[in-house]
PDB file of C-alpha atoms in Angstrom:
ATOM      1  CA  MET A   1      49.166 115.216  18.775  1.00 97.00           C
ATOM      2  CA  LYS A   2      50.646 116.565  15.580  1.00 98.00           C
ATOM      3  CA  ILE A   3      51.038 114.470  12.443  1.00 98.00           C
ATOM      4  CA  THR A   4      53.293 115.778   9.693  1.00 98.00           C
ATOM      5  CA  ILE A   5      53.231 114.084   6.301  1.00 98.00           C
ATOM      6  CA  LEU A   6      56.011 114.541   3.756  1.00 98.00           C
ATOM      7  CA  THR A   7      54.630 113.764   0.317  1.00 98.00           C
ATOM      8  CA  LEU A   8      54.867 114.597  -3.364  1.00 96.00           C
ATOM      9  CA  PHE A   9      51.073 114.563  -3.618  1.00 96.00           C
ATOM     10  CA  PRO A  10      49.508 116.546  -0.745  1.00 97.00           C
ATOM     11  CA  GLU A  11      46.247 116.846  -2.703  1.00 97.00           C
ATOM     12  CA  MET A  12      45.668 113.124  -2.120  1.00 97.00           C
ATOM     13  CA  PHE A  13      44.956 113.873   1.541  1.00 98.00           C
ATOM     14  CA  GLU A  14      42.196 116.462   0.993  1.00 96.00           C
ATOM     15  CA  SER A  15      39.238 114.097   1.330  1.00 97.00           C
ATOM     16  CA  PHE A  16      40.917 112.087   4.083  1.00 97.00           C
ATOM     17  CA  LEU A  17      41.421 115.157   6.290  1.00 97.00           C
ATOM     18  CA  ASN A  18      37.977 116.643   5.719  1.00 97.00           C
ATOM     19  CA  ASN A  19      35.657 113.765   6.529  1.00 94.00           C
ATOM     20  CA  SER A  20      34.370 111.613   9.359  1.00 93.00           C
ATOM     21  CA  ILE A  21      36.346 111.019  12.562  1.00 95.00           C
ATOM     22  CA  ILE A  22      39.526 112.660  11.271  1.00 97.00           C
ATOM     23  CA  LYS A  23      37.697 115.926  10.637  1.00 97.00           C
ATOM     24  CA  ARG A  24      36.001 115.845  14.061  1.00 95.00           C
ATOM     25  CA  ALA A  25      39.297 115.095  15.833  1.00 97.00           C
ATOM     26  CA  GLN A  26      40.829 118.184  14.241  1.00 97.00           C
ATOM     27  CA  ALA A  27      37.783 120.307  15.141  1.00 97.00           C
ATOM     28  CA  LYS A  28      38.236 119.256  18.785  1.00 96.00           C
ATOM     29  CA  ASN A  29      41.932 120.216  18.603  1.00 97.00           C
ATOM     30  CA  LEU A  30      42.897 116.678  19.545  1.00 97.00           C
ATOM     31  CA  VAL A  31      45.136 116.321  16.497  1.00 98.00           C
ATOM     32  CA  THR A  32      46.636 118.637  13.900  1.00 98.00           C
ATOM     33  CA  PHE A  33      47.880 117.641  10.474  1.00 98.00           C
ATOM     34  CA  GLU A  34      50.652 119.282   8.514  1.00 98.00           C
ATOM     35  CA  LEU A  35      51.223 118.468   4.851  1.00 98.00           C
ATOM     36  CA  VAL A  36      54.678 119.179   3.478  1.00 98.00           C
ATOM     37  CA  ASN A  37      55.294 119.025  -0.261  1.00 98.00           C
ATOM     38  CA  ILE A  38      58.701 117.448  -0.773  1.00 97.00           C
ATOM     39  CA  ARG A  39      58.901 119.085  -4.171  1.00 96.00           C
ATOM     40  CA  ASP A  40      59.149 122.507  -2.480  1.00 97.00           C
ATOM     41  CA  TYR A  41      62.605 121.540  -1.179  1.00 97.00           C
ATOM     42  CA  THR A  42      64.267 120.412  -4.382  1.00 96.00           C
ATOM     43  CA  LYS A  43      67.251 122.415  -5.619  1.00 92.00           C
ATOM     44  CA  HIS A  44      66.682 121.358  -9.216  1.00 88.00           C
ATOM     45  CA  LYS A  45      65.679 124.215 -11.509  1.00 83.00           C
ATOM     46  CA  ASN A  46      62.800 122.174 -12.932  1.00 84.00           C
ATOM     47  CA  HIS A  47      61.629 121.082  -9.445  1.00 85.00           C
ATOM     48  CA  ARG A  48      62.703 117.526 -10.119  1.00 91.00           C
ATOM     49  CA  VAL A  49      62.770 115.200  -7.118  1.00 95.00           C
ATOM     50  CA  ASP A  50      63.745 111.921  -8.775  1.00 94.00           C
ATOM     51  CA  ASP A  51      66.457 110.416 -10.954  1.00 93.00           C
ATOM     52  CA  TYR A  52      67.456 107.152 -12.612  1.00 93.00           C
ATOM     53  CA  PRO A  53      68.850 104.359 -10.413  1.00 91.00           C
ATOM     54  CA  THR A  54      72.629 104.510 -10.116  1.00 93.00           C
ATOM     55  CA  GLY A  55      74.033 101.395 -11.764  1.00 92.00           C
ATOM     56  CA  GLY A  56      71.020 101.006 -14.022  1.00 91.00           C
ATOM     57  CA  GLY A  57      67.555  99.622 -13.582  1.00 88.00           C
ATOM     58  CA  ALA A  58      63.932 100.397 -14.304  1.00 89.00           C
ATOM     59  CA  GLY A  59      61.950 103.367 -13.062  1.00 90.00           C
ATOM     60  CA  LEU A  60      62.965 106.409 -11.050  1.00 93.00           C
ATOM     61  CA  ILE A  61      64.238 106.820  -7.488  1.00 94.00           C
ATOM     62  CA  MET A  62      63.324 109.670  -5.140  1.00 95.00           C
ATOM     63  CA  GLN A  63      66.406 111.757  -4.379  1.00 96.00           C
ATOM     64  CA  CYS A  64      67.561 112.052  -0.789  1.00 97.00           C
ATOM     65  CA  GLN A  65      68.264 115.814  -0.825  1.00 97.00           C
ATOM     66  CA  PRO A  66      64.671 117.144  -1.119  1.00 97.00           C
ATOM     67  CA  VAL A  67      63.328 114.472   1.236  1.00 97.00           C
ATOM     68  CA  LEU A  68      65.891 115.139   3.950  1.00 98.00           C
ATOM     69  CA  ASP A  69      65.709 118.915   3.621  1.00 98.00           C
ATOM     70  CA  ALA A  70      61.929 118.692   4.004  1.00 98.00           C
ATOM     71  CA  LEU A  71      62.407 116.477   7.049  1.00 98.00           C
ATOM     72  CA  GLU A  72      64.922 118.881   8.580  1.00 98.00           C
ATOM     73  CA  SER A  73      62.421 121.730   8.283  1.00 98.00           C
ATOM     74  CA  VAL A  74      59.828 120.032  10.516  1.00 98.00           C
ATOM     75  CA  ARG A  75      61.768 117.699  12.797  1.00 98.00           C
ATOM     76  CA  SER A  76      62.241 118.493  16.488  1.00 97.00           C
ATOM     77  CA  ASN A  77      63.428 116.637  19.585  1.00 97.00           C
ATOM     78  CA  SER A  78      59.894 115.350  20.215  1.00 96.00           C
ATOM     79  CA  SER A  79      59.405 114.004  16.680  1.00 98.00           C
ATOM     80  CA  LYS A  80      59.215 110.346  15.738  1.00 98.00           C
ATOM     81  CA  VAL A  81      59.945 109.767  12.056  1.00 98.00           C
ATOM     82  CA  LEU A  82      58.440 106.826  10.173  1.00 98.00           C
ATOM     83  CA  LEU A  83      58.973 105.702   6.600  1.00 97.00           C
ATOM     84  CA  THR A  84      56.624 103.303   4.838  1.00 93.00           C
ATOM     85  CA  SER A  85      58.770 100.427   3.604  1.00 92.00           C
ATOM     86  CA  PRO A  86      58.446  96.688   2.883  1.00 90.00           C
ATOM     87  CA  ARG A  87      61.401  96.195   5.233  1.00 92.00           C
ATOM     88  CA  GLY A  88      59.390  97.374   8.209  1.00 93.00           C
ATOM     89  CA  PRO A  89      57.387  95.147  10.550  1.00 94.00           C
ATOM     90  CA  ARG A  90      53.726  94.820   9.694  1.00 95.00           C
ATOM     91  CA  PHE A  91      51.605  97.521  11.290  1.00 97.00           C
ATOM     92  CA  SER A  92      49.267  96.314  14.031  1.00 94.00           C
ATOM     93  CA  GLN A  93      46.712  97.563  16.540  1.00 93.00           C
ATOM     94  CA  LYS A  94      49.384  97.308  19.215  1.00 93.00           C
ATOM     95  CA  LYS A  95      51.676  99.617  17.235  1.00 96.00           C
ATOM     96  CA  ALA A  96      48.755 102.010  16.598  1.00 96.00           C
ATOM     97  CA  LEU A  97      48.156 102.275  20.348  1.00 94.00           C
ATOM     98  CA  GLU A  98      51.859 102.855  20.961  1.00 97.00           C
ATOM     99  CA  LEU A  99      52.078 105.615  18.345  1.00 98.00           C
ATOM    100  CA  SER A 100      48.875 107.295  19.559  1.00 97.00           C
ATOM    101  CA  LYS A 101      50.793 108.351  22.673  1.00 96.00           C
ATOM    102  CA  GLU A 102      53.481 110.216  20.729  1.00 97.00           C
ATOM    103  CA  GLU A 103      53.589 114.012  20.663  1.00 98.00           C
ATOM    104  CA  HIS A 104      54.674 114.434  17.049  1.00 98.00           C
ATOM    105  CA  LEU A 105      54.720 111.884  14.243  1.00 98.00           C
ATOM    106  CA  ILE A 106      56.374 112.521  10.894  1.00 98.00           C
ATOM    107  CA  PHE A 107      55.570 110.197   7.991  1.00 98.00           C
ATOM    108  CA  ILE A 108      57.638 110.084   4.813  1.00 98.00           C
ATOM    109  CA  CYS A 109      55.734 108.855   1.761  1.00 97.00           C
ATOM    110  CA  GLY A 110      57.921 107.140  -0.792  1.00 93.00           C
ATOM    111  CA  HIS A 111      56.990 107.044  -4.457  1.00 88.00           C
ATOM    112  CA  TYR A 112      58.100 105.839  -7.890  1.00 81.00           C
ATOM    113  CA  GLU A 113      60.421 102.814  -7.774  1.00 82.00           C
ATOM    114  CA  GLY A 114      61.713 103.632  -4.322  1.00 89.00           C
ATOM    115  CA  ILE A 115      63.617 106.131  -2.254  1.00 94.00           C
ATOM    116  CA  ASP A 116      67.360 106.784  -1.965  1.00 96.00           C
ATOM    117  CA  GLU A 117      68.836 104.326   0.555  1.00 95.00           C
ATOM    118  CA  ARG A 118      70.450 107.143   2.533  1.00 96.00           C
ATOM    119  CA  VAL A 119      67.065 108.398   3.725  1.00 97.00           C
ATOM    120  CA  ASN A 120      66.727 105.314   5.929  1.00 96.00           C
ATOM    121  CA  LYS A 121      69.517 106.600   8.188  1.00 97.00           C
ATOM    122  CA  TYR A 122      67.362 109.563   9.207  1.00 98.00           C
ATOM    123  CA  VAL A 123      64.186 107.741  10.246  1.00 98.00           C
ATOM    124  CA  ASP A 124      63.306 106.186  13.596  1.00 98.00           C
ATOM    125  CA  GLU A 125      61.169 103.340  12.309  1.00 97.00           C
ATOM    126  CA  LEU A 126      60.168 101.572   9.113  1.00 96.00           C
ATOM    127  CA  VAL A 127      56.579 100.379   8.850  1.00 96.00           C
ATOM    128  CA  SER A 128      54.633  98.215   6.380  1.00 95.00           C
ATOM    129  CA  ILE A 129      50.899  97.551   5.991  1.00 96.00           C
ATOM    130  CA  GLY A 130      51.336  94.271   4.135  1.00 94.00           C
ATOM    131  CA  ASP A 131      53.142  92.254   1.514  1.00 92.00           C
ATOM    132  CA  PHE A 132      51.800  93.960  -1.578  1.00 91.00           C
ATOM    133  CA  ILE A 133      52.878  96.820  -3.826  1.00 89.00           C
ATOM    134  CA  LEU A 134      51.297 100.275  -4.009  1.00 92.00           C
ATOM    135  CA  THR A 135      52.118 103.273  -6.166  1.00 91.00           C
ATOM    136  CA  GLY A 136      53.312 105.272  -3.175  1.00 94.00           C
ATOM    137  CA  GLY A 137      53.250 105.672   0.579  1.00 96.00           C
ATOM    138  CA  GLU A 138      50.258 108.003   0.691  1.00 97.00           C
ATOM    139  CA  VAL A 139      47.572 105.312   1.037  1.00 97.00           C
ATOM    140  CA  PRO A 140      49.463 103.417   3.788  1.00 97.00           C
ATOM    141  CA  VAL A 141      50.026 106.686   5.690  1.00 98.00           C
ATOM    142  CA  MET A 142      46.292 107.465   5.524  1.00 98.00           C
ATOM    143  CA  ALA A 143      45.460 104.021   6.873  1.00 98.00           C
ATOM    144  CA  ILE A 144      48.042 104.233   9.652  1.00 98.00           C
ATOM    145  CA  SER A 145      47.050 107.792  10.594  1.00 98.00           C
ATOM    146  CA  ASP A 146      43.377 106.825  10.753  1.00 97.00           C
ATOM    147  CA  SER A 147      44.082 103.900  13.081  1.00 97.00           C
ATOM    148  CA  ILE A 148      46.204 106.119  15.349  1.00 98.00           C
ATOM    149  CA  VAL A 149      43.902 109.148  15.539  1.00 97.00           C
ATOM    150  CA  ARG A 150      40.850 107.137  16.589  1.00 95.00           C
ATOM    151  CA  LEU A 151      42.830 105.884  19.612  1.00 95.00           C
ATOM    152  CA  ILE A 152      43.620 109.372  20.899  1.00 95.00           C
ATOM    153  CA  LYS A 153      41.637 110.006  24.072  1.00 92.00           C
ATOM    154  CA  GLY A 154      38.475 111.957  23.353  1.00 94.00           C
ATOM    155  CA  VAL A 155      38.250 111.198  19.636  1.00 95.00           C
ATOM    156  CA  ILE A 156      35.735 108.348  20.072  1.00 91.00           C
ATOM    157  CA  THR A 157      34.243 106.703  23.155  1.00 83.00           C
ATOM    158  CA  GLU A 158      36.520 104.378  25.099  1.00 78.00           C
ATOM    159  CA  GLU A 159      33.784 101.728  25.160  1.00 70.00           C
ATOM    160  CA  SER A 160      33.803 101.559  21.354  1.00 68.00           C
ATOM    161  CA  ILE A 161      37.557 101.005  21.330  1.00 68.00           C
ATOM    162  CA  GLU A 162      37.479  98.282  23.982  1.00 64.00           C
ATOM    163  CA  ASP A 163      35.086  96.099  21.978  1.00 61.00           C
ATOM    164  CA  GLU A 164      36.885  96.312  18.645  1.00 60.00           C
ATOM    165  CA  SER A 165      38.744  93.568  16.822  1.00 55.00           C
ATOM    166  CA  PHE A 166      42.362  92.916  17.850  1.00 65.00           C
ATOM    167  CA  ASN A 167      42.177  94.866  21.125  1.00 63.00           C
ATOM    168  CA  ASN A 168      41.925  91.661  23.166  1.00 80.00           C
ATOM    169  CA  GLY A 169      43.681  89.441  20.633  1.00 87.00           C
ATOM    170  CA  LEU A 170      40.432  88.270  19.034  1.00 91.00           C
ATOM    171  CA  LEU A 171      38.165  89.376  16.216  1.00 91.00           C
ATOM    172  CA  GLU A 172      35.133  91.368  17.268  1.00 89.00           C
ATOM    173  CA  TYR A 173      31.812  89.560  17.758  1.00 92.00           C
ATOM    174  CA  PRO A 174      29.016  90.013  15.150  1.00 93.00           C
ATOM    175  CA  GLN A 175      27.004  93.231  15.412  1.00 92.00           C
ATOM    176  CA  TYR A 176      23.370  93.753  14.384  1.00 93.00           C
ATOM    177  CA  THR A 177      20.723  96.454  14.232  1.00 90.00           C
ATOM    178  CA  PHE A 178      17.100  96.657  13.064  1.00 91.00           C
ATOM    179  CA  PRO A 179      15.226  95.396  11.135  1.00 89.00           C
ATOM    180  CA  TYR A 180      14.993  92.183  13.147  1.00 91.00           C
ATOM    181  CA  ASP A 181      14.119  90.120  10.080  1.00 91.00           C
ATOM    182  CA  TYR A 182      15.715  90.845   6.720  1.00 89.00           C
ATOM    183  CA  LYS A 183      14.614  88.365   4.057  1.00 93.00           C
ATOM    184  CA  GLY A 184      14.494  85.589   6.622  1.00 93.00           C
ATOM    185  CA  ASP A 185      17.862  86.402   8.134  1.00 93.00           C
ATOM    186  CA  THR A 186      17.131  87.286  11.767  1.00 92.00           C
ATOM    187  CA  ILE A 187      19.024  88.774  14.695  1.00 93.00           C
ATOM    188  CA  PRO A 188      19.871  86.155  17.409  1.00 94.00           C
ATOM    189  CA  ASP A 189      17.202  86.164  20.142  1.00 94.00           C
ATOM    190  CA  ILE A 190      19.787  86.155  22.936  1.00 95.00           C
ATOM    191  CA  LEU A 191      20.583  89.789  22.098  1.00 95.00           C
ATOM    192  CA  PHE A 192      17.016  90.753  23.041  1.00 94.00           C
ATOM    193  CA  SER A 193      17.047  88.838  26.348  1.00 93.00           C
ATOM    194  CA  GLY A 194      18.052  91.786  28.514  1.00 93.00           C
ATOM    195  CA  ASN A 195      20.517  89.503  30.317  1.00 95.00           C
ATOM    196  CA  HIS A 196      23.802  91.373  29.975  1.00 95.00           C
ATOM    197  CA  LYS A 197      25.942  88.575  31.419  1.00 96.00           C
ATOM    198  CA  ALA A 198      24.473  86.067  28.972  1.00 96.00           C
ATOM    199  CA  ILE A 199      24.918  88.479  26.075  1.00 96.00           C
ATOM    200  CA  GLU A 200      28.538  89.001  27.093  1.00 95.00           C
ATOM    201  CA  LYS A 201      29.159  85.230  27.141  1.00 96.00           C
ATOM    202  CA  TYR A 202      27.424  84.804  23.796  1.00 96.00           C
ATOM    203  CA  ARG A 203      29.546  87.549  22.238  1.00 95.00           C
ATOM    204  CA  LYS A 204      32.751  86.119  23.669  1.00 95.00           C
ATOM    205  CA  LYS A 205      31.875  82.726  22.210  1.00 96.00           C
ATOM    206  CA  GLN A 206      31.275  84.301  18.813  1.00 95.00           C
ATOM    207  CA  SER A 207      34.609  86.159  18.978  1.00 94.00           C
ATOM    208  CA  LEU A 208      36.433  82.935  19.779  1.00 96.00           C
ATOM    209  CA  VAL A 209      34.726  81.018  16.981  1.00 96.00           C
ATOM    210  CA  LEU A 210      35.199  83.739  14.356  1.00 95.00           C
ATOM    211  CA  THR A 211      38.871  84.086  15.223  1.00 93.00           C
ATOM    212  CA  ARG A 212      39.418  80.340  15.112  1.00 96.00           C
ATOM    213  CA  ILE A 213      37.788  80.144  11.674  1.00 96.00           C
ATOM    214  CA  HIS A 214      39.011  83.303   9.972  1.00 95.00           C
ATOM    215  CA  ARG A 215      42.292  84.139  11.726  1.00 92.00           C
ATOM    216  CA  PRO A 216      43.914  80.927  12.964  1.00 94.00           C
ATOM    217  CA  ASP A 217      47.193  82.863  13.218  1.00 91.00           C
ATOM    218  CA  LEU A 218      45.665  85.097  15.906  1.00 90.00           C
ATOM    219  CA  PHE A 219      43.845  82.212  17.575  1.00 95.00           C
ATOM    220  CA  SER A 220      47.057  80.201  17.962  1.00 95.00           C
ATOM    221  CA  LYS A 221      48.591  83.076  19.941  1.00 93.00           C
ATOM    222  CA  TYR A 222      45.571  83.638  22.158  1.00 94.00           C
ATOM    223  CA  GLU A 223      45.736  82.089  25.627  1.00 95.00           C
ATOM    224  CA  LEU A 224      42.408  80.370  26.288  1.00 96.00           C
ATOM    225  CA  THR A 225      40.896  80.572  29.773  1.00 96.00           C
ATOM    226  CA  LYS A 226      38.825  77.767  31.299  1.00 97.00           C
ATOM    227  CA  GLN A 227      35.674  79.671  30.386  1.00 97.00           C
ATOM    228  CA  ASP A 228      36.903  80.153  26.815  1.00 96.00           C
ATOM    229  CA  LYS A 229      37.454  76.428  26.431  1.00 97.00           C
ATOM    230  CA  LYS A 230      33.997  75.715  27.816  1.00 96.00           C
ATOM    231  CA  LEU A 231      32.389  78.174  25.411  1.00 97.00           C
ATOM    232  CA  LEU A 232      34.131  76.522  22.471  1.00 97.00           C
ATOM    233  CA  GLU A 233      33.053  73.094  23.670  1.00 97.00           C
ATOM    234  CA  GLU A 234      29.460  74.353  23.792  1.00 96.00           C
ATOM    235  CA  TYR A 235      29.752  75.620  20.234  1.00 96.00           C
ATOM    236  CA  ASP A 236      31.366  72.444  18.929  1.00 97.00           C
ATOM    237  CA  SER A 237      28.722  70.227  20.570  1.00 96.00           C
ATOM    238  CA  ASN A 238      25.969  72.252  18.844  1.00 94.00           C
ATOM    239  CA  ILE A 239      23.888  72.195  22.036  1.00 90.00           C
ATOM    240  CA  THR A 240      22.318  75.326  23.540  1.00 93.00           C
ATOM    241  CA  PRO A 241      23.822  75.664  27.060  1.00 96.00           C
ATOM    242  CA  LYS A 242      21.668  76.116  30.164  1.00 96.00           C
ATOM    243  CA  TRP A 243      22.819  79.715  30.761  1.00 96.00           C
ATOM    244  CA  GLU A 244      21.554  80.653  27.310  1.00 96.00           C
ATOM    245  CA  THR A 245      18.289  78.736  27.658  1.00 95.00           C
ATOM    246  CA  ASP A 246      17.611  80.390  31.032  1.00 95.00           C
ATOM    247  CA  ALA A 247      18.345  83.825  29.609  1.00 95.00           C
ATOM    248  CA  LEU A 248      15.968  83.243  26.707  1.00 94.00           C
ATOM    249  CA  GLU A 249      13.188  82.024  29.008  1.00 93.00           C
ATOM    250  CA  LYS A 250      13.540  84.868  31.508  1.00 90.00           C
ATOM    251  CA  GLY A 251      13.818  87.443  28.748  1.00 86.00           C
ATOM    252  CA  HIS A 252      10.733  86.184  26.924  1.00 80.00           C
ATOM    253  CA  LYS A 253       8.827  89.495  27.249  1.00 78.00           C
ATOM    254  CA  PHE A 254      11.729  91.421  25.727  1.00 78.00           C
ATOM    255  CA  ILE A 255      12.247  88.905  22.944  1.00 75.00           C
ATOM    256  CA  LYS A 256       8.540  88.957  22.096  1.00 74.00           C
ATOM    257  CA  SER A 257       8.727  92.660  21.187  1.00 76.00           C
ATOM    258  CA  LYS A 258      11.862  92.290  19.086  1.00 73.00           C
ATOM    259  CA  GLY A 259      10.116  93.036  15.827  1.00 57.00           C
ATOM    260  CA  ASP A 260       8.550  96.296  16.973  1.00 60.00           C
ATOM    261  CA  LYS A 261      11.077  98.490  15.178  1.00 59.00           C
TER     262      LYS A 261
END
């Protein structure tokens, strides 16, 4: 995949492109990034790329000419062009997965008080990361790019992706690592039982509960199975179910050594 970013501030992407998973993905040649400075395409003698709003108003508007000339220089038949805009639908994990299958993505980063309306006619999609205001489109494009790149095959393990929040319509279950006891706050014993089926049920129950509490909007859309309903009933009754009790009893020798690390 190739990701091209049209921006007035390419230096903002330096740290983003040279750290963590994004850096490793590039090293594996799974993704390439291209930064295009919109200012390089202005025809103004002072390299100006903005002007006052026609008809009056506060702030400055990005001119269409440098933006569209920059776009023309990198666009091809395989390109999909996206513009960060409050008009766009809110970005989601589903959209990230969809975009991760594209051959070439081009992002246009707006700035100042907005971008000339005529630019919208040249983009394929508008996209938003939420109902709040940022100085420019650079931060949203970093966030969107990060979510897309990690879904490209080979960037991270498929198992890690499968268990993440939103992939199955629920929030991810709680994760722990050693020490077992931190100031009296301990890791649940069921995770030391060695019973993978019981651990899976426990984690599913936690995902259901966390989603119901923290993201009722997601929970209302999730279609509960018979087992899901039973798991929630177990949680609501505050009684340890037999499958969990059996797992804890049979896994006693594993649980006993839980504090060894």
